[in-house]
mmCIF file of C-alpha atoms in Angstrom:
data_model
loop_
_atom_site.group_PDB
_atom_site.id
_atom_site.type_symbol
_atom_site.label_atom_id
_atom_site.label_comp_id
_atom_site.label_asym_id
_atom_site.label_seq_id
_atom_site.Cartn_x
_atom_site.Cartn_y
_atom_site.Cartn_z
ATOM 1 C CA UNK K 42 -6.037 -25.440 10.337
ATOM 2 C CA UNK K 43 -8.311 -25.288 7.251
ATOM 3 C CA UNK K 44 -7.318 -26.518 3.807
ATOM 4 C CA UNK K 45 -6.291 -23.626 1.555
ATOM 5 C CA UNK K 46 -8.586 -24.709 -1.306
ATOM 6 C CA UNK K 47 -12.242 -23.957 -0.516
ATOM 7 C CA UNK K 48 -14.401 -26.169 -2.736
ATOM 8 C CA UNK K 49 -17.805 -25.229 -1.307
ATOM 9 C CA UNK K 50 -18.804 -23.234 -4.388
ATOM 10 C CA UNK K 51 -17.284 -25.672 -6.891
ATOM 11 C CA UNK K 52 -19.493 -28.295 -8.583
ATOM 12 C CA UNK K 53 -17.660 -31.437 -9.665
ATOM 13 C CA UNK K 54 -19.102 -33.509 -12.532
ATOM 14 C CA UNK K 55 -18.017 -35.550 -15.506
ATOM 15 C CA UNK K 56 -17.401 -32.459 -17.619
ATOM 16 C CA UNK K 57 -15.212 -30.668 -15.092
ATOM 17 C CA UNK K 58 -12.023 -28.926 -16.178
ATOM 18 C CA UNK K 59 -9.007 -31.163 -16.475
ATOM 19 C CA UNK K 60 -6.225 -28.607 -16.955
ATOM 20 C CA UNK K 61 -5.068 -25.547 -15.038
ATOM 21 C CA UNK K 62 -5.139 -23.613 -18.311
ATOM 22 C CA UNK K 63 -8.926 -24.029 -18.362
ATOM 23 C CA UNK K 64 -9.282 -22.143 -15.088
ATOM 24 C CA UNK K 65 -9.882 -18.392 -14.991
ATOM 25 C CA UNK K 66 -7.667 -16.545 -12.516
ATOM 26 C CA UNK K 67 -9.444 -13.612 -10.905
ATOM 27 C CA UNK K 68 -7.645 -10.284 -10.865
ATOM 28 C CA UNK K 69 -6.047 -9.173 -7.628
ATOM 29 C CA UNK K 70 -5.609 -5.496 -6.740
ATOM 30 C CA UNK K 71 -2.232 -5.463 -5.039
ATOM 31 C CA UNK K 72 -0.952 -1.893 -5.239
ATOM 32 C CA UNK K 73 2.243 -3.002 -6.965
ATOM 33 C CA UNK K 74 5.804 -3.274 -5.707
ATOM 34 C CA UNK K 75 6.602 -1.010 -2.751
ATOM 35 C CA UNK K 76 9.784 0.240 -4.395
ATOM 36 C CA UNK K 77 7.707 1.985 -7.076
ATOM 37 C CA UNK K 78 6.420 4.487 -4.508
ATOM 38 C CA UNK K 79 8.690 4.217 -1.464
ATOM 39 C CA UNK K 80 12.331 4.213 -0.572
ATOM 40 C CA UNK K 81 13.081 0.789 0.920
ATOM 41 C CA UNK K 82 15.337 0.905 3.975
ATOM 42 C CA UNK K 83 16.833 -2.449 4.962
ATOM 43 C CA UNK K 84 18.634 -3.712 8.036
ATOM 44 C CA UNK K 85 16.354 -1.947 10.498
ATOM 45 C CA UNK K 86 15.693 -3.407 13.925
ATOM 46 C CA UNK K 87 13.615 -2.302 16.915
ATOM 47 C CA UNK K 88 14.264 1.363 17.775
ATOM 48 C CA UNK K 89 16.724 1.982 14.939
ATOM 49 C CA UNK K 90 17.198 5.762 14.975
ATOM 50 C CA UNK K 91 16.267 8.144 12.161
ATOM 51 C CA UNK K 92 18.122 11.400 12.965
ATOM 52 C CA UNK K 93 17.036 14.751 11.522
ATOM 53 C CA UNK K 94 19.670 17.473 11.220
ATOM 54 C CA UNK K 95 17.988 20.872 11.366
ATOM 55 C CA UNK K 96 19.069 24.285 10.116
ATOM 56 C CA UNK K 97 21.006 27.118 11.720
ATOM 57 C CA UNK K 98 18.958 30.238 12.364
ATOM 58 C CA UNK K 99 19.869 33.805 11.402
ATOM 59 C CA UNK K 100 23.546 34.584 10.872
ATOM 60 C CA UNK K 101 25.456 37.715 9.834
ATOM 61 C CA UNK K 102 25.498 41.072 11.624
ATOM 62 C CA UNK K 103 27.288 44.356 10.999
ATOM 63 C CA UNK K 104 30.833 44.246 12.337
ATOM 64 C CA UNK K 105 31.652 47.296 14.475
ATOM 65 C CA UNK K 106 34.780 46.150 16.334
ATOM 66 C CA UNK K 107 37.360 43.382 16.453
ATOM 67 C CA UNK K 108 35.666 41.933 19.527
ATOM 68 C CA UNK K 109 32.615 40.440 17.878
ATOM 69 C CA UNK K 110 30.145 38.358 19.831
ATOM 70 C CA UNK K 111 29.593 34.658 19.283
ATOM 71 C CA UNK K 112 26.343 33.726 17.565
ATOM 72 C CA UNK K 113 24.360 31.499 19.952
ATOM 73 C CA UNK K 114 22.574 29.719 17.074
ATOM 74 C CA UNK K 115 22.797 25.925 17.069
ATOM 75 C CA UNK K 116 22.025 23.106 14.650
ATOM 76 C CA UNK K 117 19.039 21.278 16.144
ATOM 77 C CA UNK K 118 18.906 17.495 15.960
ATOM 78 C CA UNK K 119 15.648 15.598 16.307
ATOM 79 C CA UNK K 120 14.739 11.988 15.768
ATOM 80 C CA UNK K 121 12.199 9.344 14.920
ATOM 81 C CA UNK K 122 12.619 5.618 15.354
ATOM 82 C CA UNK K 123 11.966 2.601 13.210
ATOM 83 C CA UNK K 124 9.846 0.140 15.162
ATOM 84 C CA UNK K 125 9.431 -2.865 12.850
ATOM 85 C CA UNK K 126 6.936 -5.573 13.715
ATOM 86 C CA UNK K 127 7.332 -9.253 12.914
ATOM 87 C CA UNK K 128 4.494 -10.386 10.650
ATOM 88 C CA UNK K 129 3.765 -13.979 9.734
ATOM 89 C CA UNK K 130 1.174 -16.433 8.514
ATOM 90 C CA UNK K 131 0.894 -20.118 7.631
ATOM 91 C CA UNK K 132 -1.068 -22.035 5.010
ATOM 92 C CA UNK K 133 -1.662 -25.780 4.746
ATOM 93 C CA UNK K 134 -2.409 -28.015 1.779
ATOM 94 C CA UNK K 135 -3.227 -31.702 2.204
ATOM 95 C CA UNK K 136 -3.891 -33.825 -0.861
ATOM 96 C CA UNK K 137 -6.429 -36.018 0.960
ATOM 97 C CA UNK K 138 -8.624 -33.008 1.717
ATOM 98 C CA UNK K 139 -9.203 -32.152 -1.940
ATOM 99 C CA UNK K 140 -9.206 -35.363 -3.991
ATOM 100 C CA UNK K 141 -11.676 -33.947 -6.494
ATOM 101 C CA UNK K 142 -9.192 -31.291 -7.553
ATOM 102 C CA UNK K 143 -6.862 -33.832 -9.077
ATOM 103 C CA UNK K 144 -8.766 -33.856 -12.324
ATOM 104 C CA UNK K 145 -7.720 -30.220 -12.622
ATOM 105 C CA UNK K 146 -4.133 -30.849 -11.563
ATOM 106 C CA UNK K 147 -1.748 -33.533 -12.699
ATOM 107 C CA UNK K 148 -2.214 -36.848 -10.890
ATOM 108 C CA UNK K 149 0.449 -38.421 -8.723
ATOM 109 C CA UNK K 150 2.013 -41.594 -10.128
ATOM 110 C CA UNK K 151 2.165 -43.363 -6.762
ATOM 111 C CA UNK K 152 0.638 -42.856 -3.350
ATOM 112 C CA UNK K 153 3.560 -42.559 -0.953
ATOM 113 C CA UNK K 154 5.098 -40.049 -0.965
ATOM 114 C CA UNK K 155 4.052 -38.511 -4.291
ATOM 115 C CA UNK K 156 0.350 -38.291 -3.521
ATOM 116 C CA UNK K 157 1.004 -36.349 -0.314
ATOM 117 C CA UNK K 158 4.171 -34.395 -1.156
ATOM 118 C CA UNK K 159 2.867 -31.713 -3.514
ATOM 119 C CA UNK K 160 5.924 -29.408 -3.426
ATOM 120 C CA UNK K 161 6.595 -28.414 -7.034
ATOM 121 C CA UNK K 162 3.198 -29.613 -8.209
ATOM 122 C CA UNK K 163 0.723 -27.620 -10.283
ATOM 123 C CA UNK K 164 -1.615 -26.968 -7.379
ATOM 124 C CA UNK K 165 1.267 -25.701 -5.215
ATOM 125 C CA UNK K 166 2.228 -23.422 -8.102
ATOM 126 C CA UNK K 167 -1.290 -21.988 -8.048
ATOM 127 C CA UNK K 168 -1.151 -21.542 -4.263
ATOM 128 C CA UNK K 169 2.241 -19.817 -4.385
ATOM 129 C CA UNK K 170 1.138 -17.513 -7.210
ATOM 130 C CA UNK K 171 -1.946 -16.437 -5.294
ATOM 131 C CA UNK K 172 -0.024 -16.021 -2.035
ATOM 132 C CA UNK K 173 2.555 -13.815 -3.763
ATOM 133 C CA UNK K 174 -0.280 -11.549 -4.912
ATOM 134 C CA UNK K 175 -1.799 -11.574 -1.431
ATOM 135 C CA UNK K 176 1.576 -10.726 0.114
ATOM 136 C CA UNK K 177 2.008 -7.657 -2.093
ATOM 137 C CA UNK K 178 -1.560 -6.560 -1.300
ATOM 138 C CA UNK K 179 -0.891 -7.080 2.423
ATOM 139 C CA UNK K 180 2.251 -4.948 2.339
ATOM 140 C CA UNK K 181 0.455 -2.041 0.671
ATOM 141 C CA UNK K 182 -2.569 -2.411 2.966
ATOM 142 C CA UNK K 183 -0.443 -2.185 6.115
ATOM 143 C CA UNK K 184 1.918 0.504 4.789
ATOM 144 C CA UNK K 185 -1.026 2.785 3.981
ATOM 145 C CA UNK K 186 -3.921 1.694 6.197
ATOM 146 C CA UNK K 187 -2.285 0.104 9.225
ATOM 147 C CA UNK K 188 -3.482 1.499 12.558
ATOM 148 C CA UNK K 189 -2.397 0.107 15.908
ATOM 149 C CA UNK K 190 -5.630 1.485 17.385
ATOM 150 C CA UNK K 191 -7.883 0.014 14.666
ATOM 151 C CA UNK K 192 -11.462 -0.758 15.724
ATOM 152 C CA UNK K 193 -14.604 -1.919 13.954
ATOM 153 C CA UNK K 194 -17.360 0.605 13.258
ATOM 154 C CA UNK K 195 -19.524 -0.684 16.126
ATOM 155 C CA UNK K 196 -16.594 -0.109 18.496
ATOM 156 C CA UNK K 197 -16.050 3.475 17.359
ATOM 157 C CA UNK K 198 -13.522 2.853 14.598
ATOM 158 C CA UNK K 199 -13.657 2.856 10.811
ATOM 159 C CA UNK K 200 -12.978 -0.814 10.023
ATOM 160 C CA UNK K 201 -15.986 -2.519 8.452
ATOM 161 C CA UNK K 202 -17.943 -4.618 10.931
ATOM 162 C CA UNK K 203 -17.119 -8.292 10.587
ATOM 163 C CA UNK K 204 -13.548 -7.634 9.392
ATOM 164 C CA UNK K 205 -10.878 -8.863 11.817
ATOM 165 C CA UNK K 206 -8.978 -5.761 13.022
ATOM 166 C CA UNK K 207 -5.906 -7.921 13.686
ATOM 167 C CA UNK K 208 -5.191 -7.610 9.968
ATOM 168 C CA UNK K 209 -4.815 -3.837 10.461
ATOM 169 C CA UNK K 210 -3.534 -3.126 14.007
ATOM 170 C CA UNK K 211 0.036 -4.301 13.362
ATOM 171 C CA UNK K 212 1.719 -0.950 12.565
ATOM 172 C CA UNK K 213 0.653 2.667 12.168
ATOM 173 C CA UNK K 214 0.502 3.129 8.408
ATOM 174 C CA UNK K 215 1.132 6.276 6.420
ATOM 175 C CA UNK K 216 -2.444 7.582 6.391
ATOM 176 C CA UNK K 217 -2.565 7.339 10.190
ATOM 177 C CA UNK K 218 0.743 9.228 10.448
ATOM 178 C CA UNK K 219 -0.091 11.790 7.767
ATOM 179 C CA UNK K 220 -3.472 12.659 9.280
ATOM 180 C CA UNK K 221 -1.691 13.223 12.602
ATOM 181 C CA UNK K 222 1.140 15.344 11.165
ATOM 182 C CA UNK K 223 -0.878 17.040 8.399
ATOM 183 C CA UNK K 224 -4.236 17.430 10.141
ATOM 184 C CA UNK K 225 -7.329 19.032 8.668
ATOM 185 C CA UNK K 226 -6.909 22.794 8.636
ATOM 186 C CA UNK K 227 -3.111 22.766 8.519
ATOM 187 C CA UNK K 228 -1.226 24.749 5.911
ATOM 188 C CA UNK K 229 -0.428 21.730 3.768
ATOM 189 C CA UNK K 230 -3.866 20.122 3.962
ATOM 190 C CA UNK K 231 -6.541 20.483 1.269
ATOM 191 C CA UNK K 232 -10.092 19.596 2.208
ATOM 192 C CA UNK K 233 -12.185 17.424 -0.118
ATOM 193 C CA UNK K 234 -15.768 18.358 0.709
ATOM 194 C CA UNK K 235 -17.298 15.340 -1.033
ATOM 195 C CA UNK K 236 -15.810 13.073 1.639
ATOM 196 C CA UNK K 237 -18.273 14.595 4.112
ATOM 197 C CA UNK K 238 -21.340 13.419 2.171
ATOM 198 C CA UNK K 239 -23.930 11.578 4.255
ATOM 199 C CA UNK K 240 -24.336 8.664 1.807
ATOM 200 C CA UNK K 241 -22.407 6.845 -0.893
ATOM 201 C CA UNK K 242 -24.219 8.903 -3.533
ATOM 202 C CA UNK K 243 -23.530 12.192 -1.782
ATOM 203 C CA UNK K 244 -19.839 11.326 -1.578
ATOM 204 C CA UNK K 245 -19.541 11.487 -5.367
ATOM 205 C CA UNK K 246 -17.152 14.157 -6.589
ATOM 206 C CA UNK K 247 -18.873 17.077 -8.353
ATOM 207 C CA UNK K 248 -17.912 17.409 -11.996
ATOM 208 C CA UNK K 249 -14.714 19.348 -12.715
ATOM 209 C CA UNK K 250 -13.517 19.368 -9.097
ATOM 210 C CA UNK K 251 -10.256 17.378 -9.300
ATOM 211 C CA UNK K 252 -8.395 20.119 -11.180
ATOM 212 C CA UNK K 253 -9.228 22.570 -8.402
ATOM 213 C CA UNK K 254 -7.989 20.089 -5.782
ATOM 214 C CA UNK K 255 -4.709 19.520 -7.618
ATOM 215 C CA UNK K 256 -4.290 23.273 -8.068
ATOM 216 C CA UNK K 257 -4.896 23.876 -4.358
ATOM 217 C CA UNK K 258 -2.399 21.175 -3.456
ATOM 218 C CA UNK K 259 0.226 22.691 -5.737
ATOM 219 C CA UNK K 260 -0.435 26.120 -4.232
ATOM 220 C CA UNK K 261 0.068 24.728 -0.724
ATOM 221 C CA UNK K 262 3.550 23.351 -1.432
ATOM 222 C CA UNK K 263 5.886 24.543 1.324
ATOM 223 C CA UNK K 264 8.775 26.749 0.168
ATOM 224 C CA UNK K 265 11.261 24.119 1.366
ATOM 225 C CA UNK K 266 9.442 21.450 -0.673
ATOM 226 C CA UNK K 267 9.461 23.766 -3.700
ATOM 227 C CA UNK K 268 13.176 24.338 -3.329
ATOM 228 C CA UNK K 269 13.773 20.576 -3.142
ATOM 229 C CA UNK K 270 11.808 20.171 -6.390
ATOM 230 C CA UNK K 271 13.881 22.893 -8.065
ATOM 231 C CA UNK K 272 17.020 21.086 -6.902
ATOM 232 C CA UNK K 273 15.950 17.807 -8.506
ATOM 233 C CA UNK K 274 13.523 16.097 -6.119
ATOM 234 C CA UNK K 275 10.911 14.118 -8.031
ATOM 235 C CA UNK K 276 7.435 14.605 -6.554
ATOM 236 C CA UNK K 277 4.352 12.675 -7.582
ATOM 237 C CA UNK K 278 0.643 12.820 -6.979
ATOM 238 C CA UNK K 279 -0.793 9.606 -5.528
ATOM 239 C CA UNK K 280 -4.567 9.693 -5.950
ATOM 240 C CA UNK K 281 -7.717 7.628 -5.644
ATOM 241 C CA UNK K 282 -9.372 6.601 -8.894
ATOM 242 C CA UNK K 283 -12.321 8.994 -8.530
ATOM 243 C CA UNK K 284 -10.013 12.022 -8.546
ATOM 244 C CA UNK K 285 -8.091 10.727 -11.526
ATOM 245 C CA UNK K 286 -11.279 9.982 -13.474
ATOM 246 C CA UNK K 287 -12.748 13.376 -12.592
ATOM 247 C CA UNK K 288 -9.559 15.047 -13.819
ATOM 248 C CA UNK K 289 -9.591 13.098 -17.078
ATOM 249 C CA UNK K 290 -13.236 14.002 -17.670
ATOM 250 C CA UNK K 291 -12.502 17.680 -17.218
ATOM 251 C CA UNK K 292 -9.556 17.586 -19.615
ATOM 252 C CA UNK K 293 -11.747 15.914 -22.226
ATOM 253 C CA UNK K 294 -14.659 18.304 -21.644
ATOM 254 C CA UNK K 295 -12.425 21.335 -21.999
ATOM 255 C CA UNK K 296 -10.341 19.824 -24.818
ATOM 256 C CA UNK K 297 -7.142 20.695 -22.983
ATOM 257 C CA UNK K 298 -5.812 17.172 -22.497
ATOM 258 C CA UNK K 299 -3.185 17.634 -25.183
ATOM 259 C CA UNK K 300 -1.596 20.470 -23.189
ATOM 260 C CA UNK K 301 -1.244 18.505 -19.965
ATOM 261 C CA UNK K 302 -0.684 14.907 -21.044
ATOM 262 C CA UNK K 303 2.744 13.410 -21.591
ATOM 263 C CA UNK K 304 3.736 10.343 -23.562
ATOM 264 C CA UNK K 305 6.118 7.807 -22.015
ATOM 265 C CA UNK K 306 7.044 4.555 -23.754
ATOM 266 C CA UNK K 307 4.174 5.159 -26.146
ATOM 267 C CA UNK K 308 1.604 5.430 -23.345
ATOM 268 C CA UNK K 309 -0.110 8.692 -22.444
ATOM 269 C CA UNK K 310 0.671 9.646 -18.853
ATOM 270 C CA UNK K 311 -1.356 12.252 -16.996
ATOM 271 C CA UNK K 312 0.411 14.842 -14.931
ATOM 272 C CA UNK K 313 -0.348 18.170 -13.331
ATOM 273 C CA UNK K 314 2.156 20.995 -13.886
ATOM 274 C CA UNK K 315 4.752 18.413 -14.811
ATOM 275 C CA UNK K 316 4.175 16.273 -11.702
ATOM 276 C CA UNK K 317 3.118 12.724 -12.620
ATOM 277 C CA UNK K 318 -0.167 11.347 -11.302
ATOM 278 C CA UNK K 319 -0.281 7.742 -10.111
ATOM 279 C CA UNK K 320 -3.662 6.146 -9.484
ATOM 280 C CA UNK K 321 -3.791 4.010 -6.327
ATOM 281 C CA UNK K 322 -6.482 1.484 -7.139
ATOM 282 C CA UNK K 323 -5.504 -0.376 -3.964
ATOM 283 C CA UNK K 324 -6.546 2.660 -1.879
ATOM 284 C CA UNK K 325 -10.023 2.505 -3.393
ATOM 285 C CA UNK K 326 -10.182 -1.240 -2.869
ATOM 286 C CA UNK K 327 -9.131 -1.030 0.793
ATOM 287 C CA UNK K 328 -11.442 1.872 1.596
ATOM 288 C CA UNK K 329 -14.502 0.268 0.001
ATOM 289 C CA UNK K 330 -13.815 -3.223 1.315
ATOM 290 C CA UNK K 331 -12.561 -2.442 4.805
ATOM 291 C CA UNK K 332 -13.646 1.109 5.752
ATOM 292 C CA UNK K 333 -17.386 0.961 5.106
ATOM 293 C CA UNK K 334 -20.020 1.772 7.733
ATOM 294 C CA UNK K 335 -22.848 0.632 5.400
ATOM 295 C CA UNK K 336 -23.837 4.255 4.745
ATOM 296 C CA UNK K 337 -20.595 5.934 3.708
ATOM 297 C CA UNK K 338 -16.970 5.106 3.022
ATOM 298 C CA UNK K 339 -14.230 6.584 5.175
ATOM 299 C CA UNK K 340 -12.677 9.434 3.165
ATOM 300 C CA UNK K 341 -13.063 7.765 -0.249
ATOM 301 C CA UNK K 342 -11.292 10.612 -2.092
ATOM 302 C CA UNK K 343 -7.644 11.109 -1.167
ATOM 303 C CA UNK K 344 -4.531 12.531 -2.755
ATOM 304 C CA UNK K 345 -0.960 12.901 -1.639
ATOM 305 C CA UNK K 346 1.778 15.089 -3.100
ATOM 306 C CA UNK K 347 5.208 14.073 -1.840
ATOM 307 C CA UNK K 348 8.455 12.334 -2.809
ATOM 308 C CA UNK K 349 9.190 8.643 -2.302
ATOM 309 C CA UNK K 350 12.118 9.460 0.002
ATOM 310 C CA UNK K 351 9.652 11.038 2.445
ATOM 311 C CA UNK K 352 7.534 7.895 2.873
ATOM 312 C CA UNK K 353 10.105 5.090 3.256
ATOM 313 C CA UNK K 354 9.312 1.512 4.152
ATOM 314 C CA UNK K 355 11.658 -0.261 6.548
ATOM 315 C CA UNK K 356 12.419 -3.953 6.846
ATOM 316 C CA UNK K 357 15.187 -6.299 7.898
ATOM 317 C CA UNK K 358 15.606 -7.518 4.307
ATOM 318 C CA UNK K 359 13.637 -6.520 1.231
ATOM 319 C CA UNK K 360 14.009 -10.105 0.001
ATOM 320 C CA UNK K 361 11.392 -11.007 2.622
ATOM 321 C CA UNK K 362 8.821 -9.062 0.586
ATOM 322 C CA UNK K 363 8.947 -11.762 -2.087
ATOM 323 C CA UNK K 364 9.921 -14.855 -0.109
ATOM 324 C CA UNK K 365 7.650 -17.738 0.799
ATOM 325 C CA UNK K 366 8.958 -20.760 2.709
ATOM 326 C CA UNK K 367 7.362 -24.037 1.628
ATOM 327 C CA UNK K 368 7.974 -27.604 2.736
ATOM 328 C CA UNK K 369 6.398 -31.049 2.988
ATOM 329 C CA UNK K 370 5.927 -32.323 6.537
ATOM 330 C CA UNK K 371 6.109 -36.130 6.421
ATOM 331 C CA UNK K 372 4.550 -36.785 9.820
ATOM 332 C CA UNK K 373 1.509 -34.636 8.907
ATOM 333 C CA UNK K 374 1.321 -35.822 5.294
ATOM 334 C CA UNK K 375 0.774 -32.128 4.539
ATOM 335 C CA UNK K 376 2.405 -29.236 2.685
ATOM 336 C CA UNK K 377 2.984 -25.913 4.420
ATOM 337 C CA UNK K 378 3.810 -22.383 3.300
ATOM 338 C CA UNK K 379 5.010 -19.745 5.771
ATOM 339 C CA UNK K 380 5.272 -15.983 5.398
ATOM 340 C CA UNK K 381 7.609 -14.063 7.739
ATOM 341 C CA UNK K 382 8.921 -10.512 7.519
ATOM 342 C CA UNK K 383 9.547 -7.373 9.528
ATOM 343 C CA UNK K 384 7.798 -4.176 8.467
ATOM 344 C CA UNK K 385 7.484 -0.529 9.396
ATOM 345 C CA UNK K 386 6.906 2.727 7.535
ATOM 346 C CA UNK K 387 7.530 6.367 8.368
ATOM 347 C CA UNK K 388 6.263 9.759 7.259
ATOM 348 C CA UNK K 389 9.441 11.744 7.737
ATOM 349 C CA UNK K 390 9.023 15.481 7.047
ATOM 350 C CA UNK K 391 5.497 16.972 7.111
ATOM 351 C CA UNK K 392 6.569 20.014 5.073
ATOM 352 C CA UNK K 393 7.519 17.664 2.224
ATOM 353 C CA UNK K 394 3.906 16.522 1.945
ATOM 354 C CA UNK K 395 0.634 18.063 0.826
ATOM 355 C CA UNK K 396 -2.345 15.893 1.728
ATOM 356 C CA UNK K 397 -5.897 16.147 0.427
ATOM 357 C CA UNK K 398 -8.660 14.202 2.152
#
């Protein structure tokens, strides 16, 4: 089990940093808390049922006698099932493996046990902070890009060669489900032609194209989705950065930004026809880092119009999303951190979604 600190690219000398505050922490694209975009359903176990209660068909005929017939219409019930998967990982930190780091972190006052037991130390604080970021990024990666049939490019899949597919084949994420239930050519699908470009350069969005995509998506809203919006449902556009940037550019070019922008808490928020637009930088990061065949990216421009209740995330306890278990193992003279949680996600009603890809 490797030490969690990799020092291969770090040069130690007499002028090395002596405080954590002197270190620069690289930014991590995590995607943010799941609850910002999804309903969180807790207490789910294997094969927990999600029932759907359908609608009665036509009712009401002209009455011609007291002996009226019985309408044979029924209320259909269908179902999906939660199928959460147990996900875990372990990290190890041993003080002996990284003695040079202790100029950066506070030194132990005695060898046994303080030198070995680093629980509560500065370096463990750094590890925990970085693992919390990685955990949030993992949750969003699996929720959106999980695929139980994931394969590398050389094996016929879309996962970048050299990337371990075991980090993706845990659950079927939302894009896998949405592309199955809202396939290309369906009524609530909008095609983004730039995705079909034969190179990175040819996949660039043409100028002033995002507005047309958003307009087409709005036009394709199912009548039942529209009615839900009129009754108070709160839809949102989730989009890759290229679409958002293209849209901003067009608003600036046409000097119409002031008619479509809203201000919330003093910050200008972009929306389209009153529907807020949220940029998913983590989608871009995952596509470019993990869905790259060295010529093109896999569908680099994507947008989704739905409500958070339609793309819930299920777990046994949402506290697991932010919980790390850490302990010092005396017999190993090492510190461990474990991650354990159950996770699944579901795309519930296709008609409550418009997908562009």
